[in-house]
Short mmCIF file of C-alpha atoms and ligand atoms in Angstrom, two decimals:
data_model
loop_
_atom_site.label_atom_id
_atom_site.label_comp_id
_atom_site.label_asym_id
_atom_site.label_seq_id
_atom_site.Cartn_x
_atom_site.Cartn_y
_atom_site.Cartn_z
CA MET U 1 8.64 11.48 -4.17
CA ILE U 2 6.22 10.50 -6.76
CA SER U 3 3.51 12.71 -8.07
CA ARG U 4 0.13 11.62 -9.42
CA SER U 5 1.16 11.94 -12.94
CA GLN U 6 4.44 10.08 -12.44
CA LEU U 7 2.35 7.23 -10.90
CA ILE U 8 0.03 7.15 -13.83
CA GLY U 9 3.15 7.23 -16.18
CA GLN U 10 4.65 4.42 -14.32
CA ILE U 11 1.22 2.24 -14.60
CA LYS U 12 1.19 3.00 -18.43
CA GLN U 13 4.91 2.14 -18.79
CA LYS U 14 4.91 -0.99 -16.90
CA LYS U 15 1.41 -2.07 -17.63
CA SER U 16 0.77 -2.72 -14.14
CA PHE U 17 -0.77 -1.26 -10.92
CA LEU U 18 0.71 -3.97 -8.62
CA CYS U 19 1.97 -3.07 -5.05
CA VAL U 20 4.00 -5.64 -3.50
CA GLY U 21 3.59 -6.08 0.16
CA LEU U 22 6.87 -6.55 2.22
CA ASP U 23 5.09 -8.24 5.21
CA THR U 24 8.33 -9.99 6.08
CA ASP U 25 8.20 -12.52 8.76
CA ILE U 26 11.39 -14.04 10.07
CA THR U 27 9.68 -17.19 10.78
CA ARG U 28 8.64 -17.68 7.03
CA ILE U 29 11.79 -16.69 5.12
CA PRO U 30 13.92 -19.45 3.81
CA GLU U 31 16.35 -20.79 6.36
CA PHE U 32 19.59 -20.25 4.17
CA LEU U 33 18.96 -16.42 4.68
CA LYS U 34 19.27 -16.58 8.45
CA SER U 35 23.02 -16.68 8.28
CA TYR U 36 23.13 -13.21 6.75
CA PRO U 37 23.69 -10.17 9.05
CA ASP U 38 20.19 -8.84 8.35
CA PRO U 39 18.13 -11.87 6.99
CA ILE U 40 14.97 -9.53 6.71
CA PHE U 41 16.72 -6.98 4.55
CA GLU U 42 18.48 -9.64 2.41
CA PHE U 43 14.99 -11.19 1.66
CA ASN U 44 13.45 -7.93 0.87
CA LYS U 45 16.41 -6.99 -1.40
CA ARG U 46 16.02 -10.18 -3.51
CA ILE U 47 12.27 -9.77 -3.72
CA ILE U 48 12.68 -6.18 -4.76
CA ASP U 49 15.33 -7.12 -7.35
CA ALA U 50 13.10 -9.91 -8.80
CA THR U 51 9.84 -7.88 -8.89
CA GLN U 52 10.73 -4.12 -9.71
CA ASP U 53 9.88 -4.36 -13.40
CA LEU U 54 6.60 -5.78 -12.68
CA CYS U 55 5.02 -3.37 -10.09
CA VAL U 56 4.79 0.18 -9.47
CA SER U 57 4.76 0.23 -5.69
CA TYR U 58 6.09 -1.48 -2.55
CA LYS U 59 4.38 -1.58 0.93
CA PRO U 60 6.33 -2.58 3.89
CA ASN U 61 4.08 -3.19 6.73
CA ALA U 62 5.47 -1.42 9.81
CA ALA U 63 4.17 -4.20 12.28
CA PHE U 64 6.63 -6.90 10.72
CA TYR U 65 9.59 -4.61 11.45
CA GLU U 66 8.58 -2.87 14.70
CA SER U 67 7.91 -6.29 16.30
CA ARG U 68 11.65 -6.88 16.05
CA GLY U 69 12.74 -3.85 18.03
CA VAL U 70 15.98 -1.90 17.00
CA LYS U 71 17.00 -4.85 14.55
CA GLY U 72 13.52 -4.48 12.81
CA LEU U 73 13.72 -0.88 12.49
CA GLN U 74 17.24 -1.39 10.92
CA SER U 75 15.86 -3.73 8.34
CA LEU U 76 13.16 -1.16 7.56
CA ILE U 77 15.74 1.67 7.11
CA SER U 78 17.83 -0.56 4.84
CA THR U 79 14.82 -1.68 2.92
CA TRP U 80 13.67 2.01 2.33
CA GLN U 81 17.13 2.87 1.23
CA TYR U 82 17.12 -0.02 -1.33
CA LEU U 83 13.59 0.66 -2.80
CA PRO U 84 13.59 1.99 -6.23
CA LYS U 85 12.92 5.76 -6.18
CA ASP U 86 10.55 5.65 -9.30
CA THR U 87 8.14 3.19 -7.33
CA LEU U 88 5.54 4.66 -4.96
CA ASN U 89 6.88 3.39 -1.46
CA ILE U 90 4.20 3.15 1.13
CA ILE U 91 4.70 2.44 4.74
CA ASP U 92 1.73 0.59 5.96
CA ALA U 93 1.62 2.03 9.61
CA LYS U 94 -2.14 2.67 10.21
CA ARG U 95 -1.28 5.45 12.39
CA GLY U 96 -3.91 7.96 14.09
CA ASP U 97 -3.54 10.32 17.14
CA ILE U 98 -3.68 13.84 18.26
CA GLY U 99 -1.77 16.56 16.26
CA ASN U 100 1.47 16.86 18.21
CA THR U 101 1.86 12.97 18.22
CA SER U 102 0.95 12.73 14.56
CA ASP U 103 3.63 15.39 14.03
CA MET U 104 6.16 12.72 15.42
CA TYR U 105 4.82 9.81 13.33
CA ALA U 106 5.13 12.11 10.27
CA LYS U 107 8.76 12.70 11.04
CA ALA U 108 9.44 9.07 11.75
CA PHE U 109 8.31 8.04 8.17
CA PHE U 110 8.60 11.10 6.05
CA ASP U 111 11.79 12.86 7.43
CA GLU U 112 14.87 11.33 6.58
CA ASP U 113 17.06 13.57 8.35
CA ALA U 114 15.23 12.81 11.59
CA SER U 115 14.73 8.96 11.26
CA GLY U 116 16.71 7.73 8.26
CA MET U 117 13.45 6.97 6.19
CA SER U 118 11.39 9.15 3.85
CA PHE U 119 8.59 7.02 2.45
CA ASP U 120 6.29 8.51 -0.31
CA ALA U 121 3.08 7.56 1.49
CA ILE U 122 1.72 6.51 4.85
CA THR U 123 -1.61 4.61 5.86
CA ILE U 124 -3.59 6.49 8.48
CA THR U 125 -6.79 5.60 10.51
CA PRO U 126 -9.29 8.43 9.94
CA TYR U 127 -11.25 8.35 13.24
CA MET U 128 -9.47 10.81 15.25
CA GLY U 129 -10.35 13.40 12.48
CA ASN U 130 -8.85 16.36 10.73
CA ASP U 131 -6.17 17.40 13.38
CA SER U 132 -4.78 13.74 13.39
CA VAL U 133 -4.25 13.99 9.57
CA THR U 134 -3.16 17.54 8.74
CA PRO U 135 0.40 17.13 10.33
CA TYR U 136 1.14 14.68 7.36
CA LEU U 137 -0.24 16.97 4.84
CA LYS U 138 2.47 19.62 5.56
CA TYR U 139 5.03 17.47 3.71
CA ASP U 140 5.12 18.57 0.07
CA GLY U 141 5.07 15.70 -2.28
CA LYS U 142 3.90 12.99 0.23
CA TRP U 143 0.67 10.95 0.22
CA ILE U 144 -1.64 9.94 2.95
CA ILE U 145 -3.81 6.80 2.54
CA LEU U 146 -6.80 6.72 4.86
CA LEU U 147 -8.58 3.55 5.77
CA ALA U 148 -11.99 3.78 4.30
CA LEU U 149 -13.41 0.20 3.88
CA THR U 150 -11.06 -2.32 4.99
CA SER U 151 -10.72 -6.08 3.80
CA SER U 152 -11.15 -7.29 7.45
CA VAL U 153 -14.41 -9.32 8.62
CA GLY U 154 -14.48 -6.66 11.45
CA SER U 155 -15.20 -3.78 8.76
CA LYS U 156 -18.86 -4.44 9.50
CA ASP U 157 -18.49 -3.50 13.25
CA PHE U 158 -18.17 0.16 12.37
CA GLN U 159 -17.75 0.97 8.87
CA TYR U 160 -21.16 0.22 7.62
CA LEU U 161 -22.87 2.17 10.24
CA GLU U 162 -25.59 4.17 8.53
CA THR U 163 -24.88 7.87 8.06
CA GLU U 164 -26.46 10.58 5.92
CA ASP U 165 -24.10 9.82 3.19
CA GLY U 166 -25.04 6.06 3.21
CA HIS U 167 -22.35 4.43 5.36
CA LEU U 168 -19.72 5.54 7.72
CA TYR U 169 -16.91 4.69 5.14
CA GLU U 170 -18.69 6.92 2.65
CA THR U 171 -18.63 9.71 5.17
CA VAL U 172 -15.13 9.15 5.72
CA ILE U 173 -14.25 9.79 2.01
CA LYS U 174 -16.38 12.61 1.51
CA LYS U 175 -15.22 14.52 4.41
CA ALA U 176 -11.48 13.57 3.88
CA ASN U 177 -11.62 14.90 0.24
CA THR U 178 -12.47 18.37 1.74
CA TRP U 179 -8.93 18.11 3.62
CA ALA U 180 -6.77 17.48 0.51
CA GLY U 181 -6.98 16.81 -3.11
CA ALA U 182 -6.64 13.65 -5.02
CA ASP U 183 -2.95 14.45 -5.70
CA LYS U 184 -2.26 13.76 -2.00
CA LEU U 185 -4.94 11.61 -0.85
CA MET U 186 -5.77 7.89 -1.36
CA PHE U 187 -8.19 5.56 0.21
CA VAL U 188 -7.81 1.83 1.39
CA VAL U 189 -10.53 -0.39 0.22
CA GLY U 190 -10.49 -3.98 0.45
CA ALA U 191 -10.66 -6.31 -2.56
CA THR U 192 -12.97 -8.43 -0.59
CA LYS U 193 -15.51 -5.44 -0.87
CA SER U 194 -15.64 -5.16 -4.68
CA THR U 195 -19.35 -4.57 -4.97
CA GLU U 196 -19.03 -1.46 -2.87
CA PHE U 197 -16.56 0.08 -5.19
CA THR U 198 -19.47 1.72 -7.20
CA ASP U 199 -20.76 3.57 -4.30
CA ILE U 200 -17.01 4.54 -3.27
CA ARG U 201 -16.35 6.12 -6.78
CA LYS U 202 -19.42 8.29 -6.31
CA HIS U 203 -17.38 10.07 -3.49
CA ALA U 204 -13.98 9.36 -4.76
CA PRO U 205 -13.97 9.65 -8.59
CA ASP U 206 -10.34 10.71 -8.92
CA ASN U 207 -8.62 9.30 -5.91
CA PHE U 208 -6.37 6.38 -6.32
CA LEU U 209 -7.41 3.40 -3.99
CA LEU U 210 -5.05 1.21 -2.41
CA VAL U 211 -6.69 -2.23 -2.67
CA PRO U 212 -5.21 -5.00 -0.43
CA GLY U 213 -7.02 -8.44 -0.20
CA VAL U 214 -6.26 -10.20 -3.45
CA GLY U 215 -4.35 -13.45 -3.25
CA ALA U 216 -4.23 -14.78 0.41
CA GLN U 217 -7.43 -13.07 1.39
CA GLY U 218 -9.53 -14.29 -1.74
CA GLY U 219 -10.69 -10.85 -3.32
CA SER U 220 -10.99 -10.98 -7.10
CA LEU U 221 -8.91 -8.67 -9.22
CA GLU U 222 -11.41 -8.71 -12.01
CA ASP U 223 -14.24 -7.61 -9.79
CA VAL U 224 -12.09 -4.78 -8.34
CA CYS U 225 -11.34 -3.63 -11.78
CA GLN U 226 -14.81 -3.88 -13.09
CA TYR U 227 -16.16 -1.59 -10.24
CA GLY U 228 -13.18 0.49 -9.18
CA MET U 229 -11.07 1.17 -12.23
CA THR U 230 -10.95 4.83 -13.82
CA LYS U 231 -9.55 6.30 -16.93
CA ASP U 232 -6.30 6.84 -15.09
CA CYS U 233 -6.41 3.38 -13.55
CA GLY U 234 -7.02 4.75 -10.17
CA LEU U 235 -6.03 1.54 -8.37
CA LEU U 236 -2.97 0.13 -6.64
CA VAL U 237 -3.67 -3.40 -5.93
CA ASN U 238 -1.62 -5.07 -3.30
CA SER U 239 -0.44 -8.58 -2.67
CA SER U 240 1.88 -9.56 0.18
CA ARG U 241 1.83 -13.09 1.18
CA GLY U 242 0.88 -14.49 -2.21
CA ILE U 243 3.95 -13.17 -3.77
CA ILE U 244 6.69 -13.02 -1.05
CA TYR U 245 6.02 -16.44 0.28
CA ALA U 246 5.39 -18.30 -3.07
CA SER U 247 8.11 -20.54 -2.19
CA ASN U 248 10.30 -20.88 1.12
CA GLY U 249 13.16 -22.64 -0.70
CA GLU U 250 16.16 -21.09 -2.48
CA ASP U 251 14.03 -20.37 -5.39
CA PHE U 252 11.96 -17.92 -3.46
CA ALA U 253 12.73 -14.79 -5.52
CA ASP U 254 11.98 -16.48 -8.69
CA ALA U 255 8.75 -17.81 -7.28
CA ALA U 256 7.86 -14.44 -6.18
CA ARG U 257 8.39 -13.12 -9.62
CA ALA U 258 6.38 -15.59 -11.22
CA GLU U 259 3.40 -14.71 -8.93
CA ALA U 260 3.92 -11.14 -9.67
CA LEU U 261 3.99 -11.70 -13.36
CA LYS U 262 0.78 -13.48 -13.18
CA LEU U 263 -0.84 -10.60 -11.44
CA GLN U 264 0.89 -8.16 -13.88
CA GLN U 265 -0.54 -9.90 -16.87
CA GLN U 266 -4.08 -9.95 -15.53
CA MET U 267 -3.51 -6.29 -14.81
CA GLN U 268 -2.36 -5.44 -18.43
CA VAL U 269 -5.69 -7.10 -19.73
CA GLU U 270 -7.68 -5.02 -17.34
CA LEU U 271 -5.86 -1.96 -18.30
CA GLU U 272 -6.48 -2.57 -21.96
CA LYS U 273 -10.12 -3.51 -21.42
CA ALA U 274 -10.73 -0.09 -19.63
CA GLY U 275 -8.87 1.81 -22.25
CA VAL U 276 -6.21 3.00 -19.83
CA ILE U 277 -3.38 1.88 -22.23
O1 LIG C 1 -8.10 -3.34 4.90
C1 LIG C 1 -6.97 -3.76 4.89
C2 LIG C 1 -5.94 -2.75 5.17
C3 LIG C 1 -4.61 -3.37 5.04
N1 LIG C 1 -4.18 -4.54 4.98
C4 LIG C 1 -2.97 -4.82 4.74
O2 LIG C 1 -2.55 -5.29 3.48
C5 LIG C 1 -1.59 -6.58 3.46
C6 LIG C 1 -2.48 -7.55 2.78
O3 LIG C 1 -1.48 -8.82 2.89
P1 LIG C 1 -1.84 -10.11 2.02
O4 LIG C 1 -0.88 -11.14 2.56
O5 LIG C 1 -1.89 -9.93 0.71
O6 LIG C 1 -3.29 -10.60 2.48
C7 LIG C 1 -1.26 -6.64 4.79
O7 LIG C 1 -0.03 -5.69 5.09
C8 LIG C 1 -2.39 -6.12 5.71
O8 LIG C 1 -2.11 -5.61 7.03
C9 LIG C 1 -5.21 -5.32 4.68
O9 LIG C 1 -5.09 -6.66 4.31
N2 LIG C 1 -6.51 -5.04 4.68
#
């Protein structure tokens, strides 16, 4: 479990707001790892060892594990067990369903006794509304991260629809902030949407934003910080493929570390510029 003040403390100490995405694809990991009993876990373990002093968060994406059935679930559980307990460990599951089903999803990812895993935070889709979200809020110390404005091209299909608040993504943020405080609730905002961060901050001055889309998707870290950073930082910037697949040779962990270090160094500059550190 990691509270808002602990998260801010980690950011200041590590001079980083990097979230390393563990989107671990069996077809992209180095060949030599495939002789290990659990190649996906072995890969993640080495990535974690190589990056944990440079990041404040890890984000396994559930799809990469669930797509492998029982084996994948075991890799996810082993990865969760190995994750440092002072980083904010997010399961990127993008769930959303009626209340009693959400209860089960919450158990799956938050209740170690039930499932063998207890992540600090989960990503959720907001469109089924309040009763689809409240089951996760019952867990003390856990975070929910609602999709607000995604990095995808398809974000324009629904998220920009005009509403009384401006756009649908603004209504999502405004409404969800009546359900939980900034100590439990974050929003996903894509790095490819940096100019919208100013509007988003009007509705979410204190919430942390989980920002995917730098690196492989082309978003700019500098722009995200210019429009989205707060006095407490308020940002967790994710990079998955750009870090974990920096090399597919025996040097993959060193190459991942080098990419994470580049991002951490840019983040340090931004934190100093904004007076956070
Ligand atoms: O709007 C969104 C929401 C989630 N994601 C997820 O973040 C990572 C991004 O991976 P990269 O390899 O750094 O592009 C991935 O798990 C996505 O499912 C997103 O990209 N955009």
